[in-house]
PDB file of C-alpha atoms in Angstrom:
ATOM      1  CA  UNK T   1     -54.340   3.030 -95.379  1.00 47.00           C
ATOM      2  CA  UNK T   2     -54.134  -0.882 -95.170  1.00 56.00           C
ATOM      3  CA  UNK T   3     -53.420  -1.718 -91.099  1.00 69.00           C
ATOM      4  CA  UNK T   4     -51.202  -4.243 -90.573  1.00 85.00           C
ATOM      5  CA  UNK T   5     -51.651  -5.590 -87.077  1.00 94.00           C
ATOM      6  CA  UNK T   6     -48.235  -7.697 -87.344  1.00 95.00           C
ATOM      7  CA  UNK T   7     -46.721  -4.779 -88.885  1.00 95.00           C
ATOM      8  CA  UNK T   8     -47.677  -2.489 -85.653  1.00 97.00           C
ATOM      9  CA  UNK T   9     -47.225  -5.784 -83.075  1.00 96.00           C
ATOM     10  CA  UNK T  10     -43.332  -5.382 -84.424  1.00 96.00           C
ATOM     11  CA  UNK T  11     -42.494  -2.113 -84.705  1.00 95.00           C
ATOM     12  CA  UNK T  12     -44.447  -0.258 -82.238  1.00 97.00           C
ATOM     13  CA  UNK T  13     -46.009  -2.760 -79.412  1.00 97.00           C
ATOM     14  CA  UNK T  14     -42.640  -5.255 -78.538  1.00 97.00           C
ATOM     15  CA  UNK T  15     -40.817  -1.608 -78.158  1.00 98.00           C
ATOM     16  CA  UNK T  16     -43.226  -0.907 -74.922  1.00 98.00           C
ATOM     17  CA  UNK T  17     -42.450  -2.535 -72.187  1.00 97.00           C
ATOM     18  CA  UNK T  18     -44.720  -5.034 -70.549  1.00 96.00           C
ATOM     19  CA  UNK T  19     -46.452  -3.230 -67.094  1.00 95.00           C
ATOM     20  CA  UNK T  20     -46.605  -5.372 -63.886  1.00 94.00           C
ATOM     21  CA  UNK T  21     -49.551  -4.083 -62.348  1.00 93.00           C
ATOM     22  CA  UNK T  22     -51.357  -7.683 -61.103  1.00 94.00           C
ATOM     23  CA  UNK T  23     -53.845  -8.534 -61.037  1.00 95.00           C
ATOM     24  CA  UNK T  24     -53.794  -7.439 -64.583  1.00 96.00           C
ATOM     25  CA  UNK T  25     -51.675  -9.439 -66.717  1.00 96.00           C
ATOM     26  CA  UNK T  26     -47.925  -7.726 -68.263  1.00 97.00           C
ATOM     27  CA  UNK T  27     -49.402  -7.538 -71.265  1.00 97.00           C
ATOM     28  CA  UNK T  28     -52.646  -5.747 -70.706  1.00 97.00           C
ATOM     29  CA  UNK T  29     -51.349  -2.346 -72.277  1.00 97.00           C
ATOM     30  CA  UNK T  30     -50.479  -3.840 -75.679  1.00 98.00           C
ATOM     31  CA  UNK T  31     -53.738  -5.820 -75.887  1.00 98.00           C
ATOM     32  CA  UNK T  32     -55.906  -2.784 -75.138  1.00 97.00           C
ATOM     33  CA  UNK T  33     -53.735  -0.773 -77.714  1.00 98.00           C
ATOM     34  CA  UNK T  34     -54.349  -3.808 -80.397  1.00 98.00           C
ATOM     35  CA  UNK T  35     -58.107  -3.341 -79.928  1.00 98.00           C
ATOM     36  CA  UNK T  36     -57.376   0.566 -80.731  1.00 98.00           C
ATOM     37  CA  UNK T  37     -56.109  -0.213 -84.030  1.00 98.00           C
ATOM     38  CA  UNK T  38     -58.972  -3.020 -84.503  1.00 97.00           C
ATOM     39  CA  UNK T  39     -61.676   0.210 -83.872  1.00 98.00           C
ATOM     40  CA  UNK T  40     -59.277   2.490 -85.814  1.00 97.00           C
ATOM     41  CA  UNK T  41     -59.842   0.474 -89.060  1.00 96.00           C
ATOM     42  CA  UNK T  42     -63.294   2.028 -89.012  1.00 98.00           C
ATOM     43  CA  UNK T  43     -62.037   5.600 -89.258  1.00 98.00           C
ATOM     44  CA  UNK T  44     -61.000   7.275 -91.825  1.00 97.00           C
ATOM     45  CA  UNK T  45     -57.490   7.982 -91.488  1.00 97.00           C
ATOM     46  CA  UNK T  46     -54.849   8.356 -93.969  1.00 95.00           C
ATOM     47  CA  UNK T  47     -51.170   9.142 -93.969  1.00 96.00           C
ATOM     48  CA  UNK T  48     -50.386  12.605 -93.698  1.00 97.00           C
ATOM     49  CA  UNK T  49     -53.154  13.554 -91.518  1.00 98.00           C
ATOM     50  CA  UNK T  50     -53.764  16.348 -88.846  1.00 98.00           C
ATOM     51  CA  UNK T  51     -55.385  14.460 -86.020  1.00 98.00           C
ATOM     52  CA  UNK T  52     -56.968  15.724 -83.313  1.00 98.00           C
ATOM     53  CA  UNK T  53     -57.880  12.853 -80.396  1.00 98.00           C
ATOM     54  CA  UNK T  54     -59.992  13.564 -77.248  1.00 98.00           C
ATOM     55  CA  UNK T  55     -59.283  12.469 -74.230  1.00 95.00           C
ATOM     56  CA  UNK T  56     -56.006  10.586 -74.540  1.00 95.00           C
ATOM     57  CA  UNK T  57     -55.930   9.342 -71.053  1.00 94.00           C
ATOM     58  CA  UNK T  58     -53.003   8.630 -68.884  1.00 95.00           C
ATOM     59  CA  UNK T  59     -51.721   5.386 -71.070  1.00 96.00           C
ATOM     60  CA  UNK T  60     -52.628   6.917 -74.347  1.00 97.00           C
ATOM     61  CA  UNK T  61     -53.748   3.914 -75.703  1.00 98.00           C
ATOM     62  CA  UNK T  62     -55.469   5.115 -78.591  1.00 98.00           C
ATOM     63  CA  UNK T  63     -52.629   7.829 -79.008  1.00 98.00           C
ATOM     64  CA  UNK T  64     -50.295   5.401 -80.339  1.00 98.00           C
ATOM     65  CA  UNK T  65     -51.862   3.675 -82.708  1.00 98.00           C
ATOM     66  CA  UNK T  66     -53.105   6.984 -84.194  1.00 98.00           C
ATOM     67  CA  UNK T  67     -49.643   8.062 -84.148  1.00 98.00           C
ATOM     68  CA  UNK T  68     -48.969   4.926 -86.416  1.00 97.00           C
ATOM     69  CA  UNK T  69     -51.184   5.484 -88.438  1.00 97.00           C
ATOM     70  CA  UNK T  70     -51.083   9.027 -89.677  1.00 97.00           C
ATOM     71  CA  UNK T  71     -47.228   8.322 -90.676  1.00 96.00           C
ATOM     72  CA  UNK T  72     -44.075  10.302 -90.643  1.00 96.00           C
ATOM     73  CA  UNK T  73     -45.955  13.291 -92.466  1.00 97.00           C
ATOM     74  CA  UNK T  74     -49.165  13.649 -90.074  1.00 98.00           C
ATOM     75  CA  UNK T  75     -49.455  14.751 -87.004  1.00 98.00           C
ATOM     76  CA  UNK T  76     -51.609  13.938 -83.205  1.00 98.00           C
ATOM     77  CA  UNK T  77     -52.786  16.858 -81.553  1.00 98.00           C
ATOM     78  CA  UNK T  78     -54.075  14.831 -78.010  1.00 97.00           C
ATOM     79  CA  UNK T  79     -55.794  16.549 -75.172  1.00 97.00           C
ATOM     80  CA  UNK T  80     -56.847  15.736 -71.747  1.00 95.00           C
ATOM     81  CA  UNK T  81     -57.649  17.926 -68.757  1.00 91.00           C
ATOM     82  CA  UNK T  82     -55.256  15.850 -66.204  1.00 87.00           C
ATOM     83  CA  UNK T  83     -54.332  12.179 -66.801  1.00 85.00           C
ATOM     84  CA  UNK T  84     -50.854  12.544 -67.818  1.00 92.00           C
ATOM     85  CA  UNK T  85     -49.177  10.122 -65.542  1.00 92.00           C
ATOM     86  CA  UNK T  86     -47.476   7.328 -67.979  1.00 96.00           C
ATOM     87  CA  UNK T  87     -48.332   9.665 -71.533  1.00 97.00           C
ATOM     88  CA  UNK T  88     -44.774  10.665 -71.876  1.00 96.00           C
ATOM     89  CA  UNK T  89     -42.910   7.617 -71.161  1.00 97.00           C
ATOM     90  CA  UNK T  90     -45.324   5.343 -73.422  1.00 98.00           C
ATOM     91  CA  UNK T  91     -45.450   7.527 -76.570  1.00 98.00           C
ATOM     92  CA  UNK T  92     -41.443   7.800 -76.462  1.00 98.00           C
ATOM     93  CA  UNK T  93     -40.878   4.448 -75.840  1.00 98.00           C
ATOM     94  CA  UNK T  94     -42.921   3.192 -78.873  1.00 98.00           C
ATOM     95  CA  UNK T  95     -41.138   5.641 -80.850  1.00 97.00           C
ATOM     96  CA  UNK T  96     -43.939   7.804 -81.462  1.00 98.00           C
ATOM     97  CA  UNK T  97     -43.411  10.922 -79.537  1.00 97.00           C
ATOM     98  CA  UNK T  98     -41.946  13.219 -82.126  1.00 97.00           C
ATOM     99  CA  UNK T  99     -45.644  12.640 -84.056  1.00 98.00           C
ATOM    100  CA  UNK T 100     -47.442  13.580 -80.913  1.00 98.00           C
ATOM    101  CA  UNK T 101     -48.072  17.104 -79.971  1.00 97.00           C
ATOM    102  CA  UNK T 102     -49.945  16.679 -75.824  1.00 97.00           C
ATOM    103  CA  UNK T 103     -52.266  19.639 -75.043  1.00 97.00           C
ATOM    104  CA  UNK T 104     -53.567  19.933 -71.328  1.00 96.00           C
ATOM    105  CA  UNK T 105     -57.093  21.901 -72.045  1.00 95.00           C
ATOM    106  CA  UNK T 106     -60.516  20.831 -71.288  1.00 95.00           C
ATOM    107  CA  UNK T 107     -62.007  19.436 -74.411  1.00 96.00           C
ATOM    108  CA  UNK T 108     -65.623  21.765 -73.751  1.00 96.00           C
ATOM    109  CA  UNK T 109     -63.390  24.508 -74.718  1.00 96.00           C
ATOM    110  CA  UNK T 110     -61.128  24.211 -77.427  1.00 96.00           C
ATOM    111  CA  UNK T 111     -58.247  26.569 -78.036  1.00 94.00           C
ATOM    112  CA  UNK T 112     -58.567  26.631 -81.951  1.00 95.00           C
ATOM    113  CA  UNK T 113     -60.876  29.381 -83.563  1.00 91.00           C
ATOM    114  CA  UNK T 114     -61.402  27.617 -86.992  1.00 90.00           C
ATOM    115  CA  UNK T 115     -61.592  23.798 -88.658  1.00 94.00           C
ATOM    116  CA  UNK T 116     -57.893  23.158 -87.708  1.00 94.00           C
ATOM    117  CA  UNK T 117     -58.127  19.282 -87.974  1.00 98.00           C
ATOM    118  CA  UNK T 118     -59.103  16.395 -91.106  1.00 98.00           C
ATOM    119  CA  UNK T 119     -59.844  14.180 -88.463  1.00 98.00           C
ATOM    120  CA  UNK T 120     -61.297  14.516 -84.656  1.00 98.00           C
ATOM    121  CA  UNK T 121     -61.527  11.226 -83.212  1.00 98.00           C
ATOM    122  CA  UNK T 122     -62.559  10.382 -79.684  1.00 98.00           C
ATOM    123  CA  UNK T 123     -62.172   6.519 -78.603  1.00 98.00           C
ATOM    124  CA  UNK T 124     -63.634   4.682 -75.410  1.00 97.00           C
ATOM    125  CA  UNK T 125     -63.759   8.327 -74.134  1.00 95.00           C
ATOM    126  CA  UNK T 126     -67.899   9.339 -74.189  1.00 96.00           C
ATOM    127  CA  UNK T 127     -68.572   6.856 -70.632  1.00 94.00           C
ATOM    128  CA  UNK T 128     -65.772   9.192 -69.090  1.00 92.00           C
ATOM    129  CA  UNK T 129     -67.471  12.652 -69.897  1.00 94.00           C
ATOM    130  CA  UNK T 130     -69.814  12.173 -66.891  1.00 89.00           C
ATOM    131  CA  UNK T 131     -73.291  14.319 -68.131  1.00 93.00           C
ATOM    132  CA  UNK T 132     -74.797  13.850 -71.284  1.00 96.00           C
ATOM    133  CA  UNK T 133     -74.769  17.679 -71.391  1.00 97.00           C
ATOM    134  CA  UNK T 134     -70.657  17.568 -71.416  1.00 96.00           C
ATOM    135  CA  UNK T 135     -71.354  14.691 -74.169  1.00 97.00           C
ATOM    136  CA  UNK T 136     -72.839  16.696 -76.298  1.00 98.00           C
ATOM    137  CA  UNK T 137     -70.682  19.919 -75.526  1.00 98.00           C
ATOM    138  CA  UNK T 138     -67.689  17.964 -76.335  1.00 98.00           C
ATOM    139  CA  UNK T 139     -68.895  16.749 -79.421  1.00 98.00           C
ATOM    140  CA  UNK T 140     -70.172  20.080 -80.542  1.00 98.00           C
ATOM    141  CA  UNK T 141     -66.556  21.757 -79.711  1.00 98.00           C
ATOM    142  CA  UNK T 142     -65.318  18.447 -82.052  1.00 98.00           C
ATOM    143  CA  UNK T 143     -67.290  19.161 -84.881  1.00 98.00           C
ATOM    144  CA  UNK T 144     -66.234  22.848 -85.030  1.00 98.00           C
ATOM    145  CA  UNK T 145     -62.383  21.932 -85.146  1.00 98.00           C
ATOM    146  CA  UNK T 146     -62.501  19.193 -87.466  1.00 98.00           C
ATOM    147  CA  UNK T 147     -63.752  17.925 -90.932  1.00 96.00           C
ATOM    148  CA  UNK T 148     -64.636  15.005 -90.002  1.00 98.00           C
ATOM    149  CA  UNK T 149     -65.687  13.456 -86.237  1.00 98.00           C
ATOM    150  CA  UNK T 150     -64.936   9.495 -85.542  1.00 98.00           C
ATOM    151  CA  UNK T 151     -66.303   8.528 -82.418  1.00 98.00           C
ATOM    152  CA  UNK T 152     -66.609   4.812 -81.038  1.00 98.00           C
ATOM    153  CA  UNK T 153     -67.480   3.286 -77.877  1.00 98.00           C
ATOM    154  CA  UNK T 154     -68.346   0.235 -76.254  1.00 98.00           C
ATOM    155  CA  UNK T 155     -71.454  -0.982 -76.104  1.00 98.00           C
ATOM    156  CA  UNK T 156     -73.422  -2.298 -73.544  1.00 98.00           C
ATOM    157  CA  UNK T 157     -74.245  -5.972 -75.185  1.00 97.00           C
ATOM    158  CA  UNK T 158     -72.805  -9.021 -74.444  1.00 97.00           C
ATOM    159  CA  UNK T 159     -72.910 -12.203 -76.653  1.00 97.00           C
ATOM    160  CA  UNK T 160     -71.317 -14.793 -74.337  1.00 97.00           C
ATOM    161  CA  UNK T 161     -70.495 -15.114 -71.011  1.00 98.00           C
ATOM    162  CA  UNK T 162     -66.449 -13.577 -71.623  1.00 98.00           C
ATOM    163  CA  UNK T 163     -68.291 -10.621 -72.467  1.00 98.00           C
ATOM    164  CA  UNK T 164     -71.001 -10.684 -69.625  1.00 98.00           C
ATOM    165  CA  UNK T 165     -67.852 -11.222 -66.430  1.00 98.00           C
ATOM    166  CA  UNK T 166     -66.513  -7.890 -68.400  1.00 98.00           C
ATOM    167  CA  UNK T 167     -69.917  -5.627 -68.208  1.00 98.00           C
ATOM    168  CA  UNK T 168     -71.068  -7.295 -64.461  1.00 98.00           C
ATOM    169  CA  UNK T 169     -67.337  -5.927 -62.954  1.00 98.00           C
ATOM    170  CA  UNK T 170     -67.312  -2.639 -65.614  1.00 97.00           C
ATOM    171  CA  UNK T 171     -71.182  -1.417 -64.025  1.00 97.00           C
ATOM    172  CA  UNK T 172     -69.797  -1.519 -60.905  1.00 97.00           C
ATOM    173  CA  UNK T 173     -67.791   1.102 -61.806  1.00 96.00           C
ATOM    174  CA  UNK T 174     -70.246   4.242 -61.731  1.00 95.00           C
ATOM    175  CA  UNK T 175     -71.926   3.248 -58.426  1.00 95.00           C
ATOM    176  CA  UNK T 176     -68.856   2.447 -56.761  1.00 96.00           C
ATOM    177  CA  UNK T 177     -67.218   6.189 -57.772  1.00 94.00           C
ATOM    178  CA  UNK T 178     -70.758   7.824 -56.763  1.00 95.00           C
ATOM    179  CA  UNK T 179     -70.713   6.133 -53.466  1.00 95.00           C
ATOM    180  CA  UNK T 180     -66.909   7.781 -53.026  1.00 93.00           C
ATOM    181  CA  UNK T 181     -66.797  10.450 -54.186  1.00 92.00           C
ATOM    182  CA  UNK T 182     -70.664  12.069 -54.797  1.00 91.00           C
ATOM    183  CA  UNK T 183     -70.425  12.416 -58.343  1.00 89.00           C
ATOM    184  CA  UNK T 184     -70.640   9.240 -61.739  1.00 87.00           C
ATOM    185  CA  UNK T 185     -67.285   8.192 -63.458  1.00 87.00           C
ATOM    186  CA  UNK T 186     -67.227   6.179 -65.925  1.00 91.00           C
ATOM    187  CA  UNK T 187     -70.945   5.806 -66.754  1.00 94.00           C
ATOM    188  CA  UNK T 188     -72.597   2.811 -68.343  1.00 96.00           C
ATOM    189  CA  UNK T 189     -71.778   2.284 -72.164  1.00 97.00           C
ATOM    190  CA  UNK T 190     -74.297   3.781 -74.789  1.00 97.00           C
ATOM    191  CA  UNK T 191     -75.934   2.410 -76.819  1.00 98.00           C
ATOM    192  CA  UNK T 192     -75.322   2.546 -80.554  1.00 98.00           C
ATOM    193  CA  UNK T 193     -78.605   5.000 -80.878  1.00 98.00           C
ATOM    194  CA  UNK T 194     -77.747   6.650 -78.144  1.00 98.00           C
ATOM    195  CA  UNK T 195     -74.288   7.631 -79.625  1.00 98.00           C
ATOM    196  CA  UNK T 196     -75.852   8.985 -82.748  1.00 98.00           C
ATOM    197  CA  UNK T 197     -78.591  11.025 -80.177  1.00 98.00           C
ATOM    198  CA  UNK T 198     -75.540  12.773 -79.273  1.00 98.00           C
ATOM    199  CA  UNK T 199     -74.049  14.004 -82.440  1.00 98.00           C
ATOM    200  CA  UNK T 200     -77.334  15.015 -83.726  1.00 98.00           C
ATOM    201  CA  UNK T 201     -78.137  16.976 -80.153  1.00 98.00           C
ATOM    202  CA  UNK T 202     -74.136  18.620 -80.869  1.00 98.00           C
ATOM    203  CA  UNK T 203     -75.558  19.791 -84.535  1.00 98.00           C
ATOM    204  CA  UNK T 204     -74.068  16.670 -86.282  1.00 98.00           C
ATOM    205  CA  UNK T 205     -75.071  14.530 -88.947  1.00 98.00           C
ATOM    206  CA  UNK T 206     -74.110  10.929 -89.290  1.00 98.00           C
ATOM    207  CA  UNK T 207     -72.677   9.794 -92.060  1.00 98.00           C
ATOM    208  CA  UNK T 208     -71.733   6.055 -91.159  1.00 98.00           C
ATOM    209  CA  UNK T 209     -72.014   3.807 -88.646  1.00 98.00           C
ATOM    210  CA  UNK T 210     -71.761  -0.006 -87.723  1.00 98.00           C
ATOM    211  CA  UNK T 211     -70.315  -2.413 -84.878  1.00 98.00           C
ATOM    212  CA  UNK T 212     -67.906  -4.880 -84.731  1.00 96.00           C
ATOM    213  CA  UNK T 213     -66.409  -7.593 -82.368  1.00 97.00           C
ATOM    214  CA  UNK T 214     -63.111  -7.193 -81.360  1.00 97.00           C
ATOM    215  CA  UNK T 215     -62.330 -10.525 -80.379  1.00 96.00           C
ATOM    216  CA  UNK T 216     -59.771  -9.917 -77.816  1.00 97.00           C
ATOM    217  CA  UNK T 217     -59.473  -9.603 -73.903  1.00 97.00           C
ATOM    218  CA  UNK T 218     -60.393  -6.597 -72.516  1.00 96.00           C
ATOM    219  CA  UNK T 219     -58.974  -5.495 -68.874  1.00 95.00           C
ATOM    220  CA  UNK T 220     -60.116  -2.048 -67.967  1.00 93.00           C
ATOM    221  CA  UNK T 221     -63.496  -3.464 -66.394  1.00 96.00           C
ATOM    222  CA  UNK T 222     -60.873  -4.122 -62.862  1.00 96.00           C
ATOM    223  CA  UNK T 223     -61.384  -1.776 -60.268  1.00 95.00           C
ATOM    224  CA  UNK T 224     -59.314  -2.554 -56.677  1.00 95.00           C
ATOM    225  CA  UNK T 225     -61.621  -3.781 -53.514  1.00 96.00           C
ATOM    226  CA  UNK T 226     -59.680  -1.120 -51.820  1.00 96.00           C
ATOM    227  CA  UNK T 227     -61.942   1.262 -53.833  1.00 95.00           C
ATOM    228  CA  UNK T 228     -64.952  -0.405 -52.144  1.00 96.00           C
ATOM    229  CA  UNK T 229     -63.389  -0.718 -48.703  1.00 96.00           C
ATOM    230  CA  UNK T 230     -62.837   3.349 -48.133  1.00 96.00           C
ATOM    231  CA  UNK T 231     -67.044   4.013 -49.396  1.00 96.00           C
ATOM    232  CA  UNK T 232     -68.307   5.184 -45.637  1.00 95.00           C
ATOM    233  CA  UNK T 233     -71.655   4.658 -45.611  1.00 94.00           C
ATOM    234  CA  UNK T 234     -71.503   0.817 -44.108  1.00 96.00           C
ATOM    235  CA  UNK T 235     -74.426  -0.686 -45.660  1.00 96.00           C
ATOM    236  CA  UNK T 236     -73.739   0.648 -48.984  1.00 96.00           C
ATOM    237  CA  UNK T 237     -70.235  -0.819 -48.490  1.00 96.00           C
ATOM    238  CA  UNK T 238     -71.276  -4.364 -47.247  1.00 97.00           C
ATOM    239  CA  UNK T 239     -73.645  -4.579 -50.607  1.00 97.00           C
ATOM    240  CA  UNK T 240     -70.655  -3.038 -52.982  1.00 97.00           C
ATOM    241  CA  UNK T 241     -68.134  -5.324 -51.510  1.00 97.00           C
ATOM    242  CA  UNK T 242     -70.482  -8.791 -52.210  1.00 98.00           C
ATOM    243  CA  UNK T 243     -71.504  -7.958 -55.578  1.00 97.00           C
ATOM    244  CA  UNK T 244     -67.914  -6.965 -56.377  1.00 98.00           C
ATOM    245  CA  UNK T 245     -66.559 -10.242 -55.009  1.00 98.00           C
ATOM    246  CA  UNK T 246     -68.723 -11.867 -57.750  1.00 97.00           C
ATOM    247  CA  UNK T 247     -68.365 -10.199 -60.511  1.00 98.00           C
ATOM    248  CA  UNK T 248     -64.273 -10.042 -59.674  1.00 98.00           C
ATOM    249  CA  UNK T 249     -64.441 -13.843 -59.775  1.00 97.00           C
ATOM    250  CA  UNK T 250     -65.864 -13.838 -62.822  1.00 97.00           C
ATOM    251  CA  UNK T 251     -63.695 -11.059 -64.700  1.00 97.00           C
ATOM    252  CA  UNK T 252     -61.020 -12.964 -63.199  1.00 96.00           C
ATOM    253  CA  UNK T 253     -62.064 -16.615 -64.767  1.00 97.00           C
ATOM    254  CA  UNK T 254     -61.585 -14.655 -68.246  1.00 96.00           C
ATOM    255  CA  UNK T 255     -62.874 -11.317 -69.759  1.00 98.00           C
ATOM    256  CA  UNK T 256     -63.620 -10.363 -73.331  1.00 98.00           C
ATOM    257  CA  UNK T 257     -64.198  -7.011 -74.887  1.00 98.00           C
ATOM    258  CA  UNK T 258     -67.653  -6.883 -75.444  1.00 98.00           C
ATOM    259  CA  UNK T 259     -68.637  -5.198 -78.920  1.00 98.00           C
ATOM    260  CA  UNK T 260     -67.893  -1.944 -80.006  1.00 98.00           C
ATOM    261  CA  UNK T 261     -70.214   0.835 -81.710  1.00 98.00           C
ATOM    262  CA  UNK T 262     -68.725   3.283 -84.123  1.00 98.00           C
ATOM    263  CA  UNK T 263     -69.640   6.325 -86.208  1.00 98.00           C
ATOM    264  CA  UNK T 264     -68.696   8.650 -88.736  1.00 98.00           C
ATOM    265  CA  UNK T 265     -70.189  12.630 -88.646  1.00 98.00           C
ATOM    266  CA  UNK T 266     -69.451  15.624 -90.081  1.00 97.00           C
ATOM    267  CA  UNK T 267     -71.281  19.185 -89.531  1.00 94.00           C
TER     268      UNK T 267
END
């Protein structure tokens, strides 16, 4: 279906309230859901549909627009293991709820026995699956639901310096959660080859693929120095805490998303 941003910016985004969570600007939450619908354009969706989405996350960015854009008629089955905090609250206030069906399972382990979906779509979601073994697990359990799989994901190239103050402050990320807590979050993007890898190691084929800018501001790199401050081991610490300092000033100067890889499979 055609995507009309101003359409969406109207009728779904100015009825969500703007978030005041500094340093991250009150609008953060509609500009990371605008870049959702920018990556969704690559999928195909169309009115009517039975969605599945993987790992909604606790702001279900991608959620909405999905909602959106499967219509009265279709329908968002969303799943995530625990990050439920703001879910409820977002998808009603953008009017979307009643199209919206949540589902608190781990994706490895899907509770549908047959191809219950058109659509399985999984969003800025593969950095948060922690082993490529889960990866491909996930994946696999996607392509047994679903006709069709639509996964995208940033990637990890950057084409000015916007772009570059976003990936210095995002790798921080996986270190900083290893020192803390003995185990990777939010792992380093993928590459584009590394993405199709996947599917083919899940018993996918690739059916189309490209990238695409999305030419917007991207947020979700910001981690708080208290997350440094409470890592024990006080050398570790002392190095996290300067190289974070610099790479904060930068995100902080201006961020941009930094180009996005997307595919199509099917089994």
């Amino acid at each position: 279906m055609p995507v009309s941003e101003e359409t969406f910016k109207k009728g779904v985004l100015s009825k969500i309230p703007p978030r005041n969570e500094p340093p991250l600007p009150p609008d953060w939450l509609h500009t990371e859901m605008l870049e959702r619908l920018r990556v969704l354009r690559f999928a195909p969706i169309r009115e009517g549909m039975n969605v599945l989405e993987v790992g909604c996350g606790a702001h279900a960015l991608t959620t909405v627009p999905l909602a959106y854009l499967v219509g009265e008629t279709g329908r968002v089955v969303t799943i995530d293991r625990s990050r439920w905090s703001f879910f409820e609250e977002i998808t009603a206030s953008a009017g979307l709820k009643h199209r919206i069906i949540p589902l608190k399972v781990d994706a490895r382990e899907l509770p549908f026995p047959f191809r219950a979906f058109d659509l399985a779509v999984l969003v800025h979601g593969v950095r948060s699956l922690k082993s490529e073994e889960t990866m491909v697990k996930v994946i696999s359990e996607m392509l047994r639901v679903s006709e069709l799989v639509f996964i995208a994901e940033s990637l990890p190239v950057a084409n000015n310096e916007r772009q570059r103050a976003h990936l210095e402050l995002y790798n921080l990320r996986e270190e900083i959660f290893e020192a803390l807590f003995g185990e990777k979050d939010d792992l380093h993007y993928p590459t584009l080859e590394k993405l199709i890898e996947l599917v083919e190691q899940a018993g996918g084929r690739v059916i189309k693929s490209g990238t695409f800018e999305p030419k917007l501001p991207h947020y979700l790199a910001y981690i708080p120095r208290e997350y440094v401050e409470r890592v024990e081991d006080e050398e570790k610490r002392a190095e996290l805490l300067r190289r974070w300092e610099k790479a904060y000033g930068k995100w902080k100067a201006g961020a941009d998303h930094p180009p996005v890889g997307w595919l199509i499979a099917k089994r």
